[in-house]
CSV table of C-alpha atoms and ligand atoms in Angstrom, one decimal:
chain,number,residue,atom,x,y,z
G,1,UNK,CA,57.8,78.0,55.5
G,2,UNK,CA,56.8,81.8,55.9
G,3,UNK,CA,53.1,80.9,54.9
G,4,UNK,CA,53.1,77.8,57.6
G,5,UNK,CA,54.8,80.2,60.4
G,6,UNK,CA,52.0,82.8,59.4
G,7,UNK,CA,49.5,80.5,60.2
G,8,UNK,CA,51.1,78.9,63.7
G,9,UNK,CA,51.0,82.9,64.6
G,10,UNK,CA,47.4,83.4,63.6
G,11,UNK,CA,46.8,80.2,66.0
G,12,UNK,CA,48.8,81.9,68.9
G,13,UNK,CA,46.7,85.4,68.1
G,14,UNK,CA,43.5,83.7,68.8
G,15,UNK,CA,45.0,81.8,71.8
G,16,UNK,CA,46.3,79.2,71.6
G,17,UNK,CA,49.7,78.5,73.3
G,18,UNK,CA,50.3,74.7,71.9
G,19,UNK,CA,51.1,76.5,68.1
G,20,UNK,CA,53.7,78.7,69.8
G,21,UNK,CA,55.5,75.9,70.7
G,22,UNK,CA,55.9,75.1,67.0
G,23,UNK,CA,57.1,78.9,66.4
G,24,UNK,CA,59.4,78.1,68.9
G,25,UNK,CA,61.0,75.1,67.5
G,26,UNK,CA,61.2,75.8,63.9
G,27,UNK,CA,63.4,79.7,65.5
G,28,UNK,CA,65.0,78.4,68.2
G,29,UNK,CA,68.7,77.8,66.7
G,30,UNK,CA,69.1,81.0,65.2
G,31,UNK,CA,67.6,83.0,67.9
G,32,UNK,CA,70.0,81.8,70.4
G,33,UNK,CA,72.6,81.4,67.9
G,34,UNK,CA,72.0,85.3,67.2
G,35,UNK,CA,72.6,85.8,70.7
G,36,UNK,CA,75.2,83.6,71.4
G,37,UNK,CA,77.2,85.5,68.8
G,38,UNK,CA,75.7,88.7,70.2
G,39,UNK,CA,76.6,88.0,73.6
G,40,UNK,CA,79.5,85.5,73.7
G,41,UNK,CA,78.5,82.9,76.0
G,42,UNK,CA,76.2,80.0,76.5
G,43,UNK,CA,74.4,80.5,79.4
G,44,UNK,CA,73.3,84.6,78.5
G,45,UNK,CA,72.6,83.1,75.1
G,46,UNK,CA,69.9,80.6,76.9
G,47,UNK,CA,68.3,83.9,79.2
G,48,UNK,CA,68.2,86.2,76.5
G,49,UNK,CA,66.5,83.4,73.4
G,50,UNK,CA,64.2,82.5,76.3
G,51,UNK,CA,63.2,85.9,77.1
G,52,UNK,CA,62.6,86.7,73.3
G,53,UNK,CA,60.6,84.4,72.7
G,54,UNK,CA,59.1,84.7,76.0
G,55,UNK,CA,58.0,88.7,75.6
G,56,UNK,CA,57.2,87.7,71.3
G,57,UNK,CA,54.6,85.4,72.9
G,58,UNK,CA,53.3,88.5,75.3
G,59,UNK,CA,53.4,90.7,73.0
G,60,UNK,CA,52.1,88.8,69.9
G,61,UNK,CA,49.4,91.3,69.5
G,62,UNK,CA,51.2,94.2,68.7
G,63,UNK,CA,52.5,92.4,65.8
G,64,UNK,CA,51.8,93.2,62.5
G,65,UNK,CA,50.8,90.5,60.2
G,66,UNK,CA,52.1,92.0,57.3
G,67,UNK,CA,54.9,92.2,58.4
G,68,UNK,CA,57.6,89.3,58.4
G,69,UNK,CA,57.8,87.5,61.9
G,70,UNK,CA,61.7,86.4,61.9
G,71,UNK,CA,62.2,90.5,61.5
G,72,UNK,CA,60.0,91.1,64.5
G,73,UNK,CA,61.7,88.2,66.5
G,74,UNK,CA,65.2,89.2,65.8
G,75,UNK,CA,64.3,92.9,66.6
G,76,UNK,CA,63.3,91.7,70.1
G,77,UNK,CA,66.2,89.0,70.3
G,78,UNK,CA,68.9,92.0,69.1
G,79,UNK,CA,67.6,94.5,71.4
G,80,UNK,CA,67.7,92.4,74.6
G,81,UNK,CA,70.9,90.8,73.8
G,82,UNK,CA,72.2,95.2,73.4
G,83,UNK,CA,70.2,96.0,76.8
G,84,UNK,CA,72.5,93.1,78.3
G,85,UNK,CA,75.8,94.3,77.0
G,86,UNK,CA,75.0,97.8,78.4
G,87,UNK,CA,74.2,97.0,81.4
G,88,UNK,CA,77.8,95.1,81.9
G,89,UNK,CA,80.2,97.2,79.7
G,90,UNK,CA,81.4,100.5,80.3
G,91,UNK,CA,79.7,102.6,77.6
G,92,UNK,CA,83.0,102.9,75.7
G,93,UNK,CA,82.8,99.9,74.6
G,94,UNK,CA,79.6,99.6,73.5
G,95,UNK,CA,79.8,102.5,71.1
G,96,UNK,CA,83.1,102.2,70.0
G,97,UNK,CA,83.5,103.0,66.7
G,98,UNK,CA,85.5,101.6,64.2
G,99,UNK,CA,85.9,104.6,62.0
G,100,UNK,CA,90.4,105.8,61.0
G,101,UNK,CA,93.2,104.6,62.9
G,102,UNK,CA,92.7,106.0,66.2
G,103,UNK,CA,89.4,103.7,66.6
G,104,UNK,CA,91.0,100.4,65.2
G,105,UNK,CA,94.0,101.0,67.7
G,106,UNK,CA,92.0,101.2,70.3
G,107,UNK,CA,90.0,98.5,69.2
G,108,UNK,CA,92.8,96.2,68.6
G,109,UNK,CA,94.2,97.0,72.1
G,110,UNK,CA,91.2,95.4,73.4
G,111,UNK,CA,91.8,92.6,71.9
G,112,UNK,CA,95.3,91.9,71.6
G,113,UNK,CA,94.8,89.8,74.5
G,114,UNK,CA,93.1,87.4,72.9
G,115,UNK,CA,94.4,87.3,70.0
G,116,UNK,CA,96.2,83.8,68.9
G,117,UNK,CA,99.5,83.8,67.2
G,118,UNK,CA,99.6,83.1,63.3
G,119,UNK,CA,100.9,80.3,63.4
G,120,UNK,CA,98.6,79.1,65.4
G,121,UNK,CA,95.7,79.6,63.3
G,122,UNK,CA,96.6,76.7,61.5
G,123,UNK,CA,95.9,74.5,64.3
G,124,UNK,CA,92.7,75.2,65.6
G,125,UNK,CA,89.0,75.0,64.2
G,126,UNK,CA,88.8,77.9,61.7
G,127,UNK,CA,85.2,78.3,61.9
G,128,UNK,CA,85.1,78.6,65.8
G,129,UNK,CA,88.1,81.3,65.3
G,130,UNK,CA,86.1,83.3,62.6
G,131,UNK,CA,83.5,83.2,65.2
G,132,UNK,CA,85.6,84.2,67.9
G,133,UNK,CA,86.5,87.7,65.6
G,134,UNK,CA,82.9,88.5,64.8
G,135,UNK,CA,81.6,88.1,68.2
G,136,UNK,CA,84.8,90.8,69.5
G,137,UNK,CA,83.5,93.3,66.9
G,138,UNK,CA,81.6,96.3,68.8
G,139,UNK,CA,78.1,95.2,69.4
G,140,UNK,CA,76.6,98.1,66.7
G,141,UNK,CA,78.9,96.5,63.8
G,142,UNK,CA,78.5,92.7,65.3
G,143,UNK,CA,74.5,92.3,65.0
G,144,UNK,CA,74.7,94.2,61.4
G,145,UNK,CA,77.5,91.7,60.1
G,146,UNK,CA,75.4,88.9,61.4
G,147,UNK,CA,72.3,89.8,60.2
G,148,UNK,CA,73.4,90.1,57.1
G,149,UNK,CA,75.7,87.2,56.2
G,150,UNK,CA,74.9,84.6,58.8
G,151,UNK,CA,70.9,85.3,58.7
G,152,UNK,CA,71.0,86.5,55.6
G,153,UNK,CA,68.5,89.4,56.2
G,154,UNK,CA,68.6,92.0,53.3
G,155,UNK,CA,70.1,95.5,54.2
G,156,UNK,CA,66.3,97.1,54.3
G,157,UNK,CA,65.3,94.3,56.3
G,158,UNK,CA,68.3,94.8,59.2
G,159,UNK,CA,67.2,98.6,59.0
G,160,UNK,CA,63.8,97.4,60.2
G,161,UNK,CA,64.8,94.9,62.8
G,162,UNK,CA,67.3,97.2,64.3
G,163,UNK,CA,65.0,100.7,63.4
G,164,UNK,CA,68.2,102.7,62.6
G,165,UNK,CA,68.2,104.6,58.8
G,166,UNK,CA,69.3,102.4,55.3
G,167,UNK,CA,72.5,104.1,55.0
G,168,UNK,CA,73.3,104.2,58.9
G,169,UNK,CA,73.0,100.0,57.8
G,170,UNK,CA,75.1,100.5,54.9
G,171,UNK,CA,77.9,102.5,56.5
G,172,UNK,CA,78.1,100.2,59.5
G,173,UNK,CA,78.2,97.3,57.4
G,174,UNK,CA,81.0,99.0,55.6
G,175,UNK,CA,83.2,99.5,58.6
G,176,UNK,CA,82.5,96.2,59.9
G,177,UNK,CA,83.2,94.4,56.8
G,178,UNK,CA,86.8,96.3,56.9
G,179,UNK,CA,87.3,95.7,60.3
G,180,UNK,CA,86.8,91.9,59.8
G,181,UNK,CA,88.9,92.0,56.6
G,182,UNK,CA,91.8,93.6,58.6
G,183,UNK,CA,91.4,90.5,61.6
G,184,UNK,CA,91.1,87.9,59.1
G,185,UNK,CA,93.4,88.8,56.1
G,186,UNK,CA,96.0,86.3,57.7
G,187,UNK,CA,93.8,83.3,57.7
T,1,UNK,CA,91.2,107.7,41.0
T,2,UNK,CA,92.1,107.7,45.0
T,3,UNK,CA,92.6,104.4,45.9
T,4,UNK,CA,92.1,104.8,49.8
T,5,UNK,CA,88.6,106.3,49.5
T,6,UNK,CA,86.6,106.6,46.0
T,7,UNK,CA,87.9,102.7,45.1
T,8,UNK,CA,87.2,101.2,48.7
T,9,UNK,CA,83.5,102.8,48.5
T,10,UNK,CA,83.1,101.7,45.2
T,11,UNK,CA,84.0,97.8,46.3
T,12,UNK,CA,81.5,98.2,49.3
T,13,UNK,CA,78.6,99.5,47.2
T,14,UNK,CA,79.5,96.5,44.7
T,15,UNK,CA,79.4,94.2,47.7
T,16,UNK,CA,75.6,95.9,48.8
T,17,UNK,CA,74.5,95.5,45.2
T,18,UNK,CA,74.4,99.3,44.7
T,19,UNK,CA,76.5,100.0,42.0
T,20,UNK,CA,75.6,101.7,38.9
T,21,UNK,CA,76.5,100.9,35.3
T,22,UNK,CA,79.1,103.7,35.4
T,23,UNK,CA,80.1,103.0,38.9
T,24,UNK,CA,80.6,99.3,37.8
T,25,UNK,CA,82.9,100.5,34.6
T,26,UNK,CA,85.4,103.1,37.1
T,27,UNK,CA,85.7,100.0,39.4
T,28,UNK,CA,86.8,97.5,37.4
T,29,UNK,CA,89.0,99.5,35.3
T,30,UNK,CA,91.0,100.9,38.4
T,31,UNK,CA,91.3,97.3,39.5
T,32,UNK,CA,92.8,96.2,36.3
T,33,UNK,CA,95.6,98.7,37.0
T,34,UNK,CA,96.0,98.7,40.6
T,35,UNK,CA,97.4,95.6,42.4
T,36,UNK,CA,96.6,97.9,46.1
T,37,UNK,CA,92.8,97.7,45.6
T,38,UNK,CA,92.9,94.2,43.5
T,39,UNK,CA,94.1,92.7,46.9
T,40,UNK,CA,92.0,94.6,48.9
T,41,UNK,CA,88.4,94.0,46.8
T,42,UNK,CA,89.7,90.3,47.1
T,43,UNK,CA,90.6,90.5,50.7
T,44,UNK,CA,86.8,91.6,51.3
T,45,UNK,CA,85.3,89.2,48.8
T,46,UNK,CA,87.1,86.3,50.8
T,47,UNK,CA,86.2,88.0,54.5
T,48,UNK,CA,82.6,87.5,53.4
T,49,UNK,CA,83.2,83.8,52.2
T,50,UNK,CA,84.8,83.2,55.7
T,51,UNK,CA,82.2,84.9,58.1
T,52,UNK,CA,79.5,82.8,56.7
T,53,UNK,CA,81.8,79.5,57.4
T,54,UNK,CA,81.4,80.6,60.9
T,55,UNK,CA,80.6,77.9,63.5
T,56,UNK,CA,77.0,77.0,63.7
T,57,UNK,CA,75.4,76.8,67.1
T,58,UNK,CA,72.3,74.7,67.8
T,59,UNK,CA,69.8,76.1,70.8
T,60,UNK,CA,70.4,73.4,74.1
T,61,UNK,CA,68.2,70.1,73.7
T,62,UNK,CA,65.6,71.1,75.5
T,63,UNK,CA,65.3,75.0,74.9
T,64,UNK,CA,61.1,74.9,73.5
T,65,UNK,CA,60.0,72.7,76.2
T,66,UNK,CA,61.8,75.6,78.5
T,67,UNK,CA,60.3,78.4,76.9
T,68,UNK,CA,57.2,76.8,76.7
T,69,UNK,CA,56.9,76.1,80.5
T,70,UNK,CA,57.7,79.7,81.4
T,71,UNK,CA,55.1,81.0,79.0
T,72,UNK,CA,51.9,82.6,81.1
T,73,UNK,CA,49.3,80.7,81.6
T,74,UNK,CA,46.4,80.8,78.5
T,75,UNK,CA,43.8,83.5,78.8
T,76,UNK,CA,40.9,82.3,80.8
T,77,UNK,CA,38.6,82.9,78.2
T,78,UNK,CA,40.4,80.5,75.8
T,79,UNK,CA,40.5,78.1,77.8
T,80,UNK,CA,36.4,78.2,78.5
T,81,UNK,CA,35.6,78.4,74.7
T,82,UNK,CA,37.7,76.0,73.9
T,83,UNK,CA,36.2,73.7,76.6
T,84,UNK,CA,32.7,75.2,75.7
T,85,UNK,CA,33.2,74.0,71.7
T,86,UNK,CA,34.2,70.8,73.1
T,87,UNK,CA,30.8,70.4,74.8
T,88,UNK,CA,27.4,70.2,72.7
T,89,UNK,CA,24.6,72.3,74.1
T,90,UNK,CA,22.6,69.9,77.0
T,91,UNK,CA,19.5,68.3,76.4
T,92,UNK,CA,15.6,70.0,77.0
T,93,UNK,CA,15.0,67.4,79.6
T,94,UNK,CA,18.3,68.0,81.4
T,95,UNK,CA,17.5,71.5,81.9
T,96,UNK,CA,13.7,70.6,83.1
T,97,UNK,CA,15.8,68.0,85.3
T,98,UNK,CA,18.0,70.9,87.0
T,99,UNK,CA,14.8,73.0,87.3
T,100,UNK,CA,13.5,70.5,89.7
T,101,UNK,CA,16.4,70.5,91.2
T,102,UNK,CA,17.0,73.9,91.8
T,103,UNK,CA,13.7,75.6,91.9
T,104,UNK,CA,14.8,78.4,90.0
T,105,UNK,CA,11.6,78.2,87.3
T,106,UNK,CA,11.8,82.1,87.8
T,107,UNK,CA,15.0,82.5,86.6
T,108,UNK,CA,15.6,79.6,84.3
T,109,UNK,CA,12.1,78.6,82.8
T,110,UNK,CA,11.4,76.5,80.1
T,111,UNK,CA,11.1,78.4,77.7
T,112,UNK,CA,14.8,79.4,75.3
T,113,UNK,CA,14.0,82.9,75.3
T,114,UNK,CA,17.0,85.5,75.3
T,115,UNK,CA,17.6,86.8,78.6
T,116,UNK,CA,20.3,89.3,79.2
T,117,UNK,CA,20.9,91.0,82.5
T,118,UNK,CA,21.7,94.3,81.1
T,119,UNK,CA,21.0,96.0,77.9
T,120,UNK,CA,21.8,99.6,77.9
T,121,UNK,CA,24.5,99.8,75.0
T,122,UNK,CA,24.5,95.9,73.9
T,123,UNK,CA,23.1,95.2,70.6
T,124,UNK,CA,20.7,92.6,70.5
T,125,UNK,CA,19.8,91.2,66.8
T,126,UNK,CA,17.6,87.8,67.7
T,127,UNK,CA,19.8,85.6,69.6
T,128,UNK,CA,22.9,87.1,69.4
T,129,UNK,CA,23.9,89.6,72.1
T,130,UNK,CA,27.0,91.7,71.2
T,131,UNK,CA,29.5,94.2,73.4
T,132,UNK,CA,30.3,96.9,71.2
T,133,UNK,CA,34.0,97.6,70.2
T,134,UNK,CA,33.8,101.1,72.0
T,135,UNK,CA,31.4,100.0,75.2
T,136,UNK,CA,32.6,98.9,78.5
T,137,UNK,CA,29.9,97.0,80.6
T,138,UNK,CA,30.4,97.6,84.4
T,139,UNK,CA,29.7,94.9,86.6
T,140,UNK,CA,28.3,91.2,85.6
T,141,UNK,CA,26.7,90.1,82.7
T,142,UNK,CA,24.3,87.0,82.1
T,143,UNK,CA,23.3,85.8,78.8
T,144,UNK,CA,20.8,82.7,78.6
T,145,UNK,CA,19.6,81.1,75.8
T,146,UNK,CA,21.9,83.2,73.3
T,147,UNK,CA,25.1,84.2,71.7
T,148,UNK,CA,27.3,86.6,73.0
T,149,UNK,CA,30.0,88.4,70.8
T,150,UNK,CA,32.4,90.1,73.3
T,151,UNK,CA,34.3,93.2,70.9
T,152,UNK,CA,34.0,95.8,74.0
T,153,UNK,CA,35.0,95.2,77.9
T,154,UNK,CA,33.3,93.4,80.7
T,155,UNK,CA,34.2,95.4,84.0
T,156,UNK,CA,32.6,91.9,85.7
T,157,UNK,CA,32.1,88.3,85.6
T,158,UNK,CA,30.2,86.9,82.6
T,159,UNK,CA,28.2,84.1,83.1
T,160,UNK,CA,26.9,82.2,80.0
T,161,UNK,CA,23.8,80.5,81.2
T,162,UNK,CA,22.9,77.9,78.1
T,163,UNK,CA,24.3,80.2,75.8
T,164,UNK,CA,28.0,80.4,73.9
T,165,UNK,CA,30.7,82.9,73.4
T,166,UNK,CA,31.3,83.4,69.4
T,167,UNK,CA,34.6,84.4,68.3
T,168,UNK,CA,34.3,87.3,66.0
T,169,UNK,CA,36.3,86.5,62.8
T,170,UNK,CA,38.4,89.8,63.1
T,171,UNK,CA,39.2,92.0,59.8
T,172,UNK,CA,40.2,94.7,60.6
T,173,UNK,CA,42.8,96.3,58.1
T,174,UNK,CA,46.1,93.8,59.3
T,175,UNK,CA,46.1,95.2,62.8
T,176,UNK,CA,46.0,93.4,65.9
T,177,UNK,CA,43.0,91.0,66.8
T,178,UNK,CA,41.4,92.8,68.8
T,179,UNK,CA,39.3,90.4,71.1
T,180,UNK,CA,36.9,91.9,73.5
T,181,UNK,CA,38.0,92.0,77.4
T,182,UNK,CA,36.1,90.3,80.2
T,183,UNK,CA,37.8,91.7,83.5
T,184,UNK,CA,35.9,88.8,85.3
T,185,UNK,CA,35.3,85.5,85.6
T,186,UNK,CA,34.0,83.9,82.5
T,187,UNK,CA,31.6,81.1,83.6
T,188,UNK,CA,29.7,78.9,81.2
T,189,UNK,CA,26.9,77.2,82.5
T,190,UNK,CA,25.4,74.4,80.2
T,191,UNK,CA,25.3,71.1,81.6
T,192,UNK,CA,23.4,69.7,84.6
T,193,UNK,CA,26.1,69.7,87.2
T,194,UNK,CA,27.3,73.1,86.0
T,195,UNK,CA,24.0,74.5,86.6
T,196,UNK,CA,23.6,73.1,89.9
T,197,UNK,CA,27.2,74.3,91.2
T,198,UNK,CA,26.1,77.6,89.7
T,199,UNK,CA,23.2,78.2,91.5
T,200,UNK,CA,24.5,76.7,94.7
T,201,UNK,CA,27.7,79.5,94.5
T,202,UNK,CA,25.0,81.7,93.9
T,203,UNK,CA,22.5,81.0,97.2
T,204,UNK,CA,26.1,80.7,98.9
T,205,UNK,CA,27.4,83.8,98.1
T,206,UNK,CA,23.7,85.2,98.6
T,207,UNK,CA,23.5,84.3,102.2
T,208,UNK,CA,26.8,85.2,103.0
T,209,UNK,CA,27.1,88.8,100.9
T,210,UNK,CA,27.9,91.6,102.7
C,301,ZN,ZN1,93.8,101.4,43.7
């Protein structure tokens, strides 16, 4: 598949749009899966995959073709999808951090409201209510946890789409992976 | 061994596949005799299992043809070289026939020799005309009876008069294709009509230039 995509993206390099449709079609779940999870609901999910496909296609020539295109596409998907979370949360938010008590309090608090009763776990789709506890994660810890075990990008990889340092990755992934242990222990 | 720190980090460098021989040995050793940290390295183990059983979403039904429609509009250029490639060169006696026509022998004789409206900084090897990576032609340029190879920029319209536009396989070290820059119109001129349209724009936009 990575050979046939290379190809389609050599195509759109010289010009021509009609293989970019193919690009699109063969991404198109995951990148508006990625931010549907990103951004928690349908219709900014539709903007924001439109738009990264929309500036990939612009900006097709700054891409490196040694490098891997789903990295590249995600980068620009992840970073729109943060840009939009920014601009409509308090900056709190965005940032928290998950790290000791204090944080997870806090964090908790936020979601209490949400949050459904055990014994009504039982009862409801499990996979939409897993979903529903990734996608209240901070947005720093959501997109690593993601890319990592719903994309299944390798750690080096996620540092490169999201240009933050290995072991920032590693000690994100860390905190989220507790946090997420902590909200889903009971199921 | 602290359970609350050393174990936990131990578990999450197992779960990132960086654990070390040694690392490996201390971790499952403290887990045989700790029930705290057994539940816990399960706990994580299963947290994985059940974020990847999340709910898989599928893009609406008609999210390409979406994109696709809000893309910009193809370069003008590709669109002419496409359309160019899709039409063989015309005939001698079309041309003489357009000569006729037009009564333009001085411009357009019979004869295919390269004509090129400007040469300072072009590189001309035979038929082949070329725009250097690093040069920027200002104003129009007309090639007839050639090639042209377009690496630099055209601050103008480029008018291919019988001639073609050849994309330059590009090889440059895995960077960017770096396809020369017309600023202009790109107008091919090789067929009959064509030609005639051509010079008619041409005495139109003579009589009425300012
Ligand atoms: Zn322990």
């Amino acid at each position: 598949m990575d050979q046939i995509i290379r190809e389609k993206i050599k195509q759109v390099k010289k010009g021509d749009q009609s293989a970019f449709e193919d690009v699109v079609s063969f991404f198109q779940n995951k990148i508006y899966q990625h931010c549907f999870r990103m951004l928690g609901n349908a219709h900014e999910a539709e903007d924001m995959a439109q738009e990264a496909f929309i500036r990939a296609y612009v900006n097709i020539h700054s891409f490196d073709d040694n490098r891997k295109f789903s990295t590249w596409l995600y980068r620009i998907a992840t970073n729109l999808t943060i840009d939009r979370i920014r601009k409509r949360k308090p900056d709190y938010f965005l940032d928290a951090e998950i790290k000791g008590t204090e944080g997870l309090d806090m964090y908790s608090q936020l979601a209490s409201k949400e949050r459904l009763p055990d014994e009504e776990v039982e009862s409801i789709d499990l996979q939409r209510y897993i979903h529903q506890e990734i996608s209240e994660l901070p947005p720093k810890y959501r997109s690593i946890i993601m890319l990592r075990y719903l994309e299944e990008f390798s750690l080096q990889e996620i540092s490169d789409i999201l240009d933050i340092p290995l072991g920032t990755v590693k000690t994100r992934i860390h905190r989220g992976r507790e946090a997420l242990r902590k909200r889903l222990r009971h199921v | 061994m602290n359970c609350n720190n050393k174990s936990i980090e131990l578990m999450h460098k197992y779960l990132d596949g960086d654990l070390s021989k040694g690392e490996e040995t201390t971790l499952r050793m403290h887990l045989e005799e700790c029930e705290a940290c057994q539940k816990h390295f399960h706990e994580l183990k299963r947290t994985i299992t059940l974020i990847q059983s999340a709910e898989h979403i599928s893009a609406p039904a008609d999210f390409t043809s979406a994109v696709m429609k809000k893309l910009p509009t193809e370069k003008k250029s590709m669109k002419y070289t496409r359309w160019l490639k899709a039409h063989p060169v015309v005939t001698a006696a079309a041309i003489f026939f357009i000569f006729m026509m037009s009564g333009v022998f001085s411009m357009y004789n019979q004869n295919s020799e390269l004509v090129v409206s400007k040469q300072e900084n072009l590189i001309i090897q035979g038929d082949t005309v070329t725009v250097p990576e690093d040069v920027t032609v200002e104003g129009d340029l007309l090639v007839k009876n050639g090639k042209l190879i377009i690496k630099g920029t055209v601050d103008g319209n480029v008018t291919l008069i019988n001639s073609k536009l050849i994309d330059e396989p590009i090889q440059s070290e895995g960077l960017m294709a770096s396809v020369g820059e017309v600023n202009g119109e790109l107008e091919t001129v090789d067929q009959v009509f064509e030609w005639i349209w051509y010079k008619l724009k041409d005495l139109f936009e003579g009589v009425f230039a300012f």
